[in-house]
XYZ file of C-alpha atoms in Angstrom:
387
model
C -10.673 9.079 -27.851
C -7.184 10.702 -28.148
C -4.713 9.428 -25.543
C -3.267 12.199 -23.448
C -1.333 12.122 -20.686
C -2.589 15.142 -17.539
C -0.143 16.368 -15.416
C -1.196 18.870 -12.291
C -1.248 22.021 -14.565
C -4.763 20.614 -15.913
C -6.072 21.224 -12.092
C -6.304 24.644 -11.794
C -8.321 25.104 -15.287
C -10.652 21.895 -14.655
C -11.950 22.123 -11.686
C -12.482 25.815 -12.781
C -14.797 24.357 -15.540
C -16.203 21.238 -13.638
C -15.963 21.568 -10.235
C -15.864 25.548 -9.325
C -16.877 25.124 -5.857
C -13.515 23.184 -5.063
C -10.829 24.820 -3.858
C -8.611 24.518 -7.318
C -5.447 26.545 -4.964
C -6.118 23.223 -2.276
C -6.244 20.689 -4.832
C -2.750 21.930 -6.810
C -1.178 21.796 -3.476
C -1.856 18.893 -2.616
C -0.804 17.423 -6.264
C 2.843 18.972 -5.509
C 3.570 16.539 -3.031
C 1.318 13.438 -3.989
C 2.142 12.608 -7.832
C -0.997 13.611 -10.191
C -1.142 11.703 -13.794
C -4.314 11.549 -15.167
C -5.898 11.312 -18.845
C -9.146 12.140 -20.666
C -11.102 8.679 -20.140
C -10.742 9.120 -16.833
C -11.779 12.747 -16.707
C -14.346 12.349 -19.410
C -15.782 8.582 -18.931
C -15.533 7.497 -15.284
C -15.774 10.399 -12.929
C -19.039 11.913 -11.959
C -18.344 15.104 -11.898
C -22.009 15.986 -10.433
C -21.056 14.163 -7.122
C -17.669 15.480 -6.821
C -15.844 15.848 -4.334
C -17.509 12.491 -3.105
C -16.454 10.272 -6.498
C -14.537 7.336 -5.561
C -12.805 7.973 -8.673
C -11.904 11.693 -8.190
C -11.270 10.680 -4.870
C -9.137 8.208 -6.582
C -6.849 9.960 -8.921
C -6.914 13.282 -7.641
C -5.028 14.589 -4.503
C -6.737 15.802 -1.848
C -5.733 18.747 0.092
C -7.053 16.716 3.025
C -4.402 13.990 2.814
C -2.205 16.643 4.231
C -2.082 17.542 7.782
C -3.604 21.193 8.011
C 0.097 23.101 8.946
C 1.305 20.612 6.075
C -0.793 22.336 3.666
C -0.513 26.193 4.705
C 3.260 25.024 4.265
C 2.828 24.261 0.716
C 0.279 27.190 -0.223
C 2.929 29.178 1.536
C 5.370 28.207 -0.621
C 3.038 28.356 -4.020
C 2.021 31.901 -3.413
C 5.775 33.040 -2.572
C 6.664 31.753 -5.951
C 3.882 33.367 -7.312
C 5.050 37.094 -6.059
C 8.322 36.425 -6.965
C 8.837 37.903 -10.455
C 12.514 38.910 -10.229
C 13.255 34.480 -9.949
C 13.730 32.640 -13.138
C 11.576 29.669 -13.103
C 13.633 27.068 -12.927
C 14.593 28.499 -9.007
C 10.713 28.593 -8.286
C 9.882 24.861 -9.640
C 13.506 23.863 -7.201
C 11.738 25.748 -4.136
C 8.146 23.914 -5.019
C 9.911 20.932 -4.941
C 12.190 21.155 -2.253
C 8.950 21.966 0.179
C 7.030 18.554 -1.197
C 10.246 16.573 -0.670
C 10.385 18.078 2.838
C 7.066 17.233 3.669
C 6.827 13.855 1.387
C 10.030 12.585 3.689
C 7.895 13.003 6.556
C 5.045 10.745 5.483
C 6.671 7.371 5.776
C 7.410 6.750 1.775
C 8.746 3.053 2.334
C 6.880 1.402 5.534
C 7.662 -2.216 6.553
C 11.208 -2.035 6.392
C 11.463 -1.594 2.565
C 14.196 0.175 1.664
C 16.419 -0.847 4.816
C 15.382 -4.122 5.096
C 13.935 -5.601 2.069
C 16.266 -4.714 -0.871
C 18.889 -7.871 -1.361
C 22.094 -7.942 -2.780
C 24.359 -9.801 -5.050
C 27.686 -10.095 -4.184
C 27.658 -7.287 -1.817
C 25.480 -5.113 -4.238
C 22.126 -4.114 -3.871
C 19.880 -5.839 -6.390
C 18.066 -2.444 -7.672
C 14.338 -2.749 -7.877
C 14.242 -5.409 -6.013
C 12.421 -6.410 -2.696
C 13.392 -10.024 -0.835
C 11.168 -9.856 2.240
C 9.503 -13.247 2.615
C 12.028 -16.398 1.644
C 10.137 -18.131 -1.162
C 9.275 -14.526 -2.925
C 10.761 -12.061 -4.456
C 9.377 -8.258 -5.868
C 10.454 -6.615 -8.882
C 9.580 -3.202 -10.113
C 10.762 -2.323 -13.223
C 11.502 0.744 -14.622
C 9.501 1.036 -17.805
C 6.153 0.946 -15.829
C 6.706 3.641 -13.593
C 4.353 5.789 -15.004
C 1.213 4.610 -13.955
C -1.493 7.600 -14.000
C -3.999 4.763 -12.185
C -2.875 2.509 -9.079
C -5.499 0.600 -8.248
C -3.643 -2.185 -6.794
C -1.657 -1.357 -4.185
C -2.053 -1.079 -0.751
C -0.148 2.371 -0.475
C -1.964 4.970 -2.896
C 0.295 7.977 -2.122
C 3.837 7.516 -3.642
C 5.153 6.847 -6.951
C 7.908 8.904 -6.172
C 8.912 8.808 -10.587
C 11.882 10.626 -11.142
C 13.012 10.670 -7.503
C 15.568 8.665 -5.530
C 12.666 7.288 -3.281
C 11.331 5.418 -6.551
C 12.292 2.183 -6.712
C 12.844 0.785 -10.335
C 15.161 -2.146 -11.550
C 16.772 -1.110 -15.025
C 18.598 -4.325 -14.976
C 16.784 -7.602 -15.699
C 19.380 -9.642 -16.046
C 20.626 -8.841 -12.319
C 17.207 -9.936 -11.361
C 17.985 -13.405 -13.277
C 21.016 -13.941 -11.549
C 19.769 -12.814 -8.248
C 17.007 -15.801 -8.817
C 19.854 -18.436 -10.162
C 21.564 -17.736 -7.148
C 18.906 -17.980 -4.619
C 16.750 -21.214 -5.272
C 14.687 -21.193 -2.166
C 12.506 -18.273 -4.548
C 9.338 -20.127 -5.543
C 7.280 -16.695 -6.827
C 8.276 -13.529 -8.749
C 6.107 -10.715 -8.435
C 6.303 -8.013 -11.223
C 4.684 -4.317 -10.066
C 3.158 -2.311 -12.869
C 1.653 -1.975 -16.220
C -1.516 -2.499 -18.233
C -3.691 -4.634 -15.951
C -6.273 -5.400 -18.769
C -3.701 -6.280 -21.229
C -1.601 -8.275 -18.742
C -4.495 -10.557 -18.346
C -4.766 -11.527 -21.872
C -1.250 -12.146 -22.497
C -0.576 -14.200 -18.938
C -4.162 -16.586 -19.377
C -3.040 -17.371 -22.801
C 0.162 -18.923 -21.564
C -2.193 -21.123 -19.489
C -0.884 -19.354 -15.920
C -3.311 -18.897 -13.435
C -4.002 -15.117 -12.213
C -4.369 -14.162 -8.100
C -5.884 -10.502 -7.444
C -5.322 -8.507 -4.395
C -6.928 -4.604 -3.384
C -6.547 -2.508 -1.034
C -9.306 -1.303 1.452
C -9.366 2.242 1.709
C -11.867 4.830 2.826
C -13.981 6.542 0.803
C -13.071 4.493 -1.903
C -14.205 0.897 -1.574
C -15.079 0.818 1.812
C -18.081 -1.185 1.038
C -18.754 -5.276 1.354
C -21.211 -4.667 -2.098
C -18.317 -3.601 -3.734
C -15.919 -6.208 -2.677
C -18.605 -8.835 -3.456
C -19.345 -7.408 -6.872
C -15.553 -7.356 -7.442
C -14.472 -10.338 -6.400
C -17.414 -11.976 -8.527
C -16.335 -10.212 -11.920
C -12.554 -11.471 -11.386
C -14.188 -15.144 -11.292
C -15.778 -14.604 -14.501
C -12.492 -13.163 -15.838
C -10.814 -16.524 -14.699
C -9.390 -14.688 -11.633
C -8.869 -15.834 -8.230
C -9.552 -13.280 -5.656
C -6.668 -14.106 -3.178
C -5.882 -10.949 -0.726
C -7.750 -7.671 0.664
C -5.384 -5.692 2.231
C -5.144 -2.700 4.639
C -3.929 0.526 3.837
C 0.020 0.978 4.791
C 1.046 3.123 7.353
C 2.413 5.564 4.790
C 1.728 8.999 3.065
C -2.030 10.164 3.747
C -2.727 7.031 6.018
C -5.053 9.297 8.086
C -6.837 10.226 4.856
C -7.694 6.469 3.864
C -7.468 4.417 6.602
C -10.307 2.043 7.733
C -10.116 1.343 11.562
C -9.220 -2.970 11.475
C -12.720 -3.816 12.918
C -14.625 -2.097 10.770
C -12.267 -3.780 7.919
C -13.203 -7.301 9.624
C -16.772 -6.443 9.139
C -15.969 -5.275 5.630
C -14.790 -8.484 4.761
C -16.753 -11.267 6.028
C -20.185 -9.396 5.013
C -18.237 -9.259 1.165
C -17.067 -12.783 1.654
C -20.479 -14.192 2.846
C -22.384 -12.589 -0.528
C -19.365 -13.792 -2.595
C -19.513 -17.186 -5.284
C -18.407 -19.691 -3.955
C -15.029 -19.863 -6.510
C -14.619 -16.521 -4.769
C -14.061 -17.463 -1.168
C -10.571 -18.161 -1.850
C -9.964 -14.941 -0.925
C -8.548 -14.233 2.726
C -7.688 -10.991 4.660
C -7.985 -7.798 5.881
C -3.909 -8.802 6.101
C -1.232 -6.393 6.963
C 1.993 -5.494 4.974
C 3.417 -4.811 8.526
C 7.873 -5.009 9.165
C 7.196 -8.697 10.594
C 4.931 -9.767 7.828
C 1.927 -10.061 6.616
C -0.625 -10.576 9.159
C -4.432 -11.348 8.871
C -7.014 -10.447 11.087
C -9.128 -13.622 11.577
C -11.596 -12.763 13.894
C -12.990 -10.410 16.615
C -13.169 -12.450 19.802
C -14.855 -12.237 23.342
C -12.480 -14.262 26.012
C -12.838 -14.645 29.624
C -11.246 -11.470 31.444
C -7.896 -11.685 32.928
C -9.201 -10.960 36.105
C -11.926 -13.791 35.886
C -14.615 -11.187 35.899
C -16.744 -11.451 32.422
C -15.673 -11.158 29.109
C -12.644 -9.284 27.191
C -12.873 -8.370 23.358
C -9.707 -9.614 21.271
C -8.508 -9.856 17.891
C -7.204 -13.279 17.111
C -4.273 -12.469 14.548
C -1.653 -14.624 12.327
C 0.975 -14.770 10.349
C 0.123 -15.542 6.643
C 3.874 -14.890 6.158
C 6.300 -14.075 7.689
C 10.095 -12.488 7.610
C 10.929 -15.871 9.747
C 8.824 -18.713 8.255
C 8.635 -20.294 11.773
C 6.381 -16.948 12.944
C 3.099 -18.485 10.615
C 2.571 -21.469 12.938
C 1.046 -19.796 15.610
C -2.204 -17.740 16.242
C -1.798 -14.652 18.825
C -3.827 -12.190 20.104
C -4.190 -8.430 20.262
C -6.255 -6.214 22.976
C -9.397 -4.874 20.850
C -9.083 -1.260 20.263
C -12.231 -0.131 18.052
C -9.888 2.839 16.589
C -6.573 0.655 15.722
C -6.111 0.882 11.882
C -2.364 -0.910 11.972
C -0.021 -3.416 13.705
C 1.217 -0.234 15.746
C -1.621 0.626 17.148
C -2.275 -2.803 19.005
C -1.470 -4.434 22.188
C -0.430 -7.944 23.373
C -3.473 -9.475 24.936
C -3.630 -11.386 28.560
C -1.059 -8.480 30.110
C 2.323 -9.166 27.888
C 4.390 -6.555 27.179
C 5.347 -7.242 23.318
C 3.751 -10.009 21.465
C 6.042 -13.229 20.713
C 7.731 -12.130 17.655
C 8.638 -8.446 18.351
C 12.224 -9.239 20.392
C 13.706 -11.551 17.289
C 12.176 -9.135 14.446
C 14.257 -6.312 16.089
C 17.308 -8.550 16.623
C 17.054 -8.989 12.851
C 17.159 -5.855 12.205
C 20.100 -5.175 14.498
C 22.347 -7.654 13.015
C 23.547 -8.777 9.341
C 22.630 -5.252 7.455
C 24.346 -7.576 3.926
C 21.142 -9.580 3.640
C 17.145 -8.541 3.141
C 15.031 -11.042 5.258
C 14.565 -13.515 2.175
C 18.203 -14.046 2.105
C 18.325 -14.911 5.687
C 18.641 -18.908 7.069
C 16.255 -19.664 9.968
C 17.385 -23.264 11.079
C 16.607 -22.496 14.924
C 12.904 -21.846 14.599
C 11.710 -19.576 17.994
C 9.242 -20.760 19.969
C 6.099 -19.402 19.739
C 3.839 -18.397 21.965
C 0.249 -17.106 22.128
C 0.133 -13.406 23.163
């Protein structure tokens, strides 16, 4: 089959052809703001076209209108069909005023959660280290530029934003910064690399003899299904994988869209886990990519009251890491909330006001803006509590 690369003017025309009761107006909409790549295995090999809209991999790699909030839509059909019934504009001015309307609407949908941009990024001798992210002390994130264009992500726990070609992108064009970043900084332990040909980057990194982790988001409508974990997790043990992380959708572009409320993602996970090999129980989660860290959800618990009067439902939470190291020692606990799908949606447990991390994580962020959180020395370790 003849590689091609899709862009969003193939919408309009194919869903004309294979999907005529969609919407095509909806669908090229929603592909102005969320980036569309797409090619003709894909199209051709893997979607079901007789169960579409529904496909998990339509679903996938096509934007849907509903990841937009309703006004957030009208405002880009608005701005489509005044393009359309402008003749008199060259079209160079129409594509600017397309764009300019997705970047207005793209800005409002949370591109870089957690702290990323403001928080993460390091820097070298009082530059930052581009395409770079130093969160966590022992690890460091690089994204490099050549793999940007990805027309499938299905590994990351934020599905919405590629952001190629923008300033929102991040992308190191500079390895050797990244070397000297490293050489400099000798607490790193890990390097993560973002991007690429997953099937061909498994060949090449089990030949050298390396061992290979795997991690997935959970998102709705998708893989929201212990089967599918299970069945997942099994075929990355065969492959000489270990399953290592299920994650929870960020907080960030159509979060609304694929978000699995956290019980429901507890439930999710041990049914997958139970049905799993045993070489696959390595695997832990549903975790977090929250500002503190990462935090995992290890069970749904019923307490005694604070009042003394029968039981209260909690989740018992921790740290797996942490932006201070000293943060993964101890278990707290979160008021249940059946609709919660992130950190921000929770409560302290047992009547506190903020749970026992929240005060230093925004003193961090309040003080030395020349360091990410990696670069940061925690010698005083807080004292940590329970709620």
């Amino acid at each position: 089959m003849k590689w091609e690369l899709y862009s969003k003017n193939i919408i309009k025309p194919l869903l004309a052809a294979r999907a005529p009761h969609l919407n095509a107006r909806h669908y090229d909409a929603a592909a102005s703001v969320f980036p569309f790549r797409n090619n003709p295995y894909v199209i051709n090999k893997l979607i079901d076209w007789s169960n579409v809209p529904e496909d998990p991999i339509f679903r996938l790699t096509f934007p849907q209108p509903d990841m937009l909030k309703p006004e957030q839509l009208e405002s880009m059909l608005s701005a489509i069909l005044t393009t359309e019934m402008c003749d008199h504009v060259k079209e160079r001015c129409k594509r600017n005023f397309i764009v300019d309307r997705a970047k207005l609407i793209r800005n409002g949908l949370n591109p870089h959660p957690a702290g990323q941009k403001e928080e993460n990024v390091p820097k070298l001798e009082g530059r930052d280290v581009l395409g770079c992210q130093h969160k966590y002390q022992e690890t460091v994130l690089f994204f490099p530029a050549e793999v940007g264009l990805s027309p499938v992500r299905l590994s990351l726990a934020r599905l919405s934003f590629t952001d190629v070609g923008s300033k929102q992108q991040f992308k190191g064009k500079v390895p050797q910064l990244l070397m000297e970043y490293i050489a400099q900084h000798r607490q790193v332990k890990d390097v993560l690399f973002t991007g690429g040909d997953p099937m061909e980057a498994m060949r090449l990194i089990r030949k050298t003899g390396a061992n290979i982790r795997t991690q997935s988001p959970l998102v709705r409508g998708i893989n929201d299904s212990a089967p599918v974990w299970t069945e997942m997790w099994n075929q990355q043990v065969k492959l000489g994988a270990i399953p290592y992380y299920m994650f929870i959708e960020r907080d960030t572009g159509a979060h609304d869209y694929f978000s699995v409320p956290l019980a429901r993602a507890y439930e999710i996970f041990n049914d997958a886990k139970s049905a799993a090999s045993g070489c696959g129980r390595t695997v832990r989660g549903p975790s977090m990519s929250a500002g503190p860290g990462k935090i995992e959800i290890e069970g749904i618990s019923d307490i005694p009251s604070e009042d003394g009067k029968g039981l209260q439902k909690v989740f018992n939470l921790k740290f797996l890491q942490a932006r201070n190291p000293a943060w993964t020692k101890a278990p707290f606990y979160a008021k249940f909330d059946p609709k919660a799908t992130w950190l921000s949606d929770l409560n302290p447990a047992f009547g506190g006001d903020k749970f026992f991390f929240e005060q230093e994580y925004e003193d961090q962020i309040k003080s030395d803006s020349s360091k990410s959180s990696g670069q940061m020395d925690f010698s005083e370790p807080p004292s940590c509590g329970s709620t």
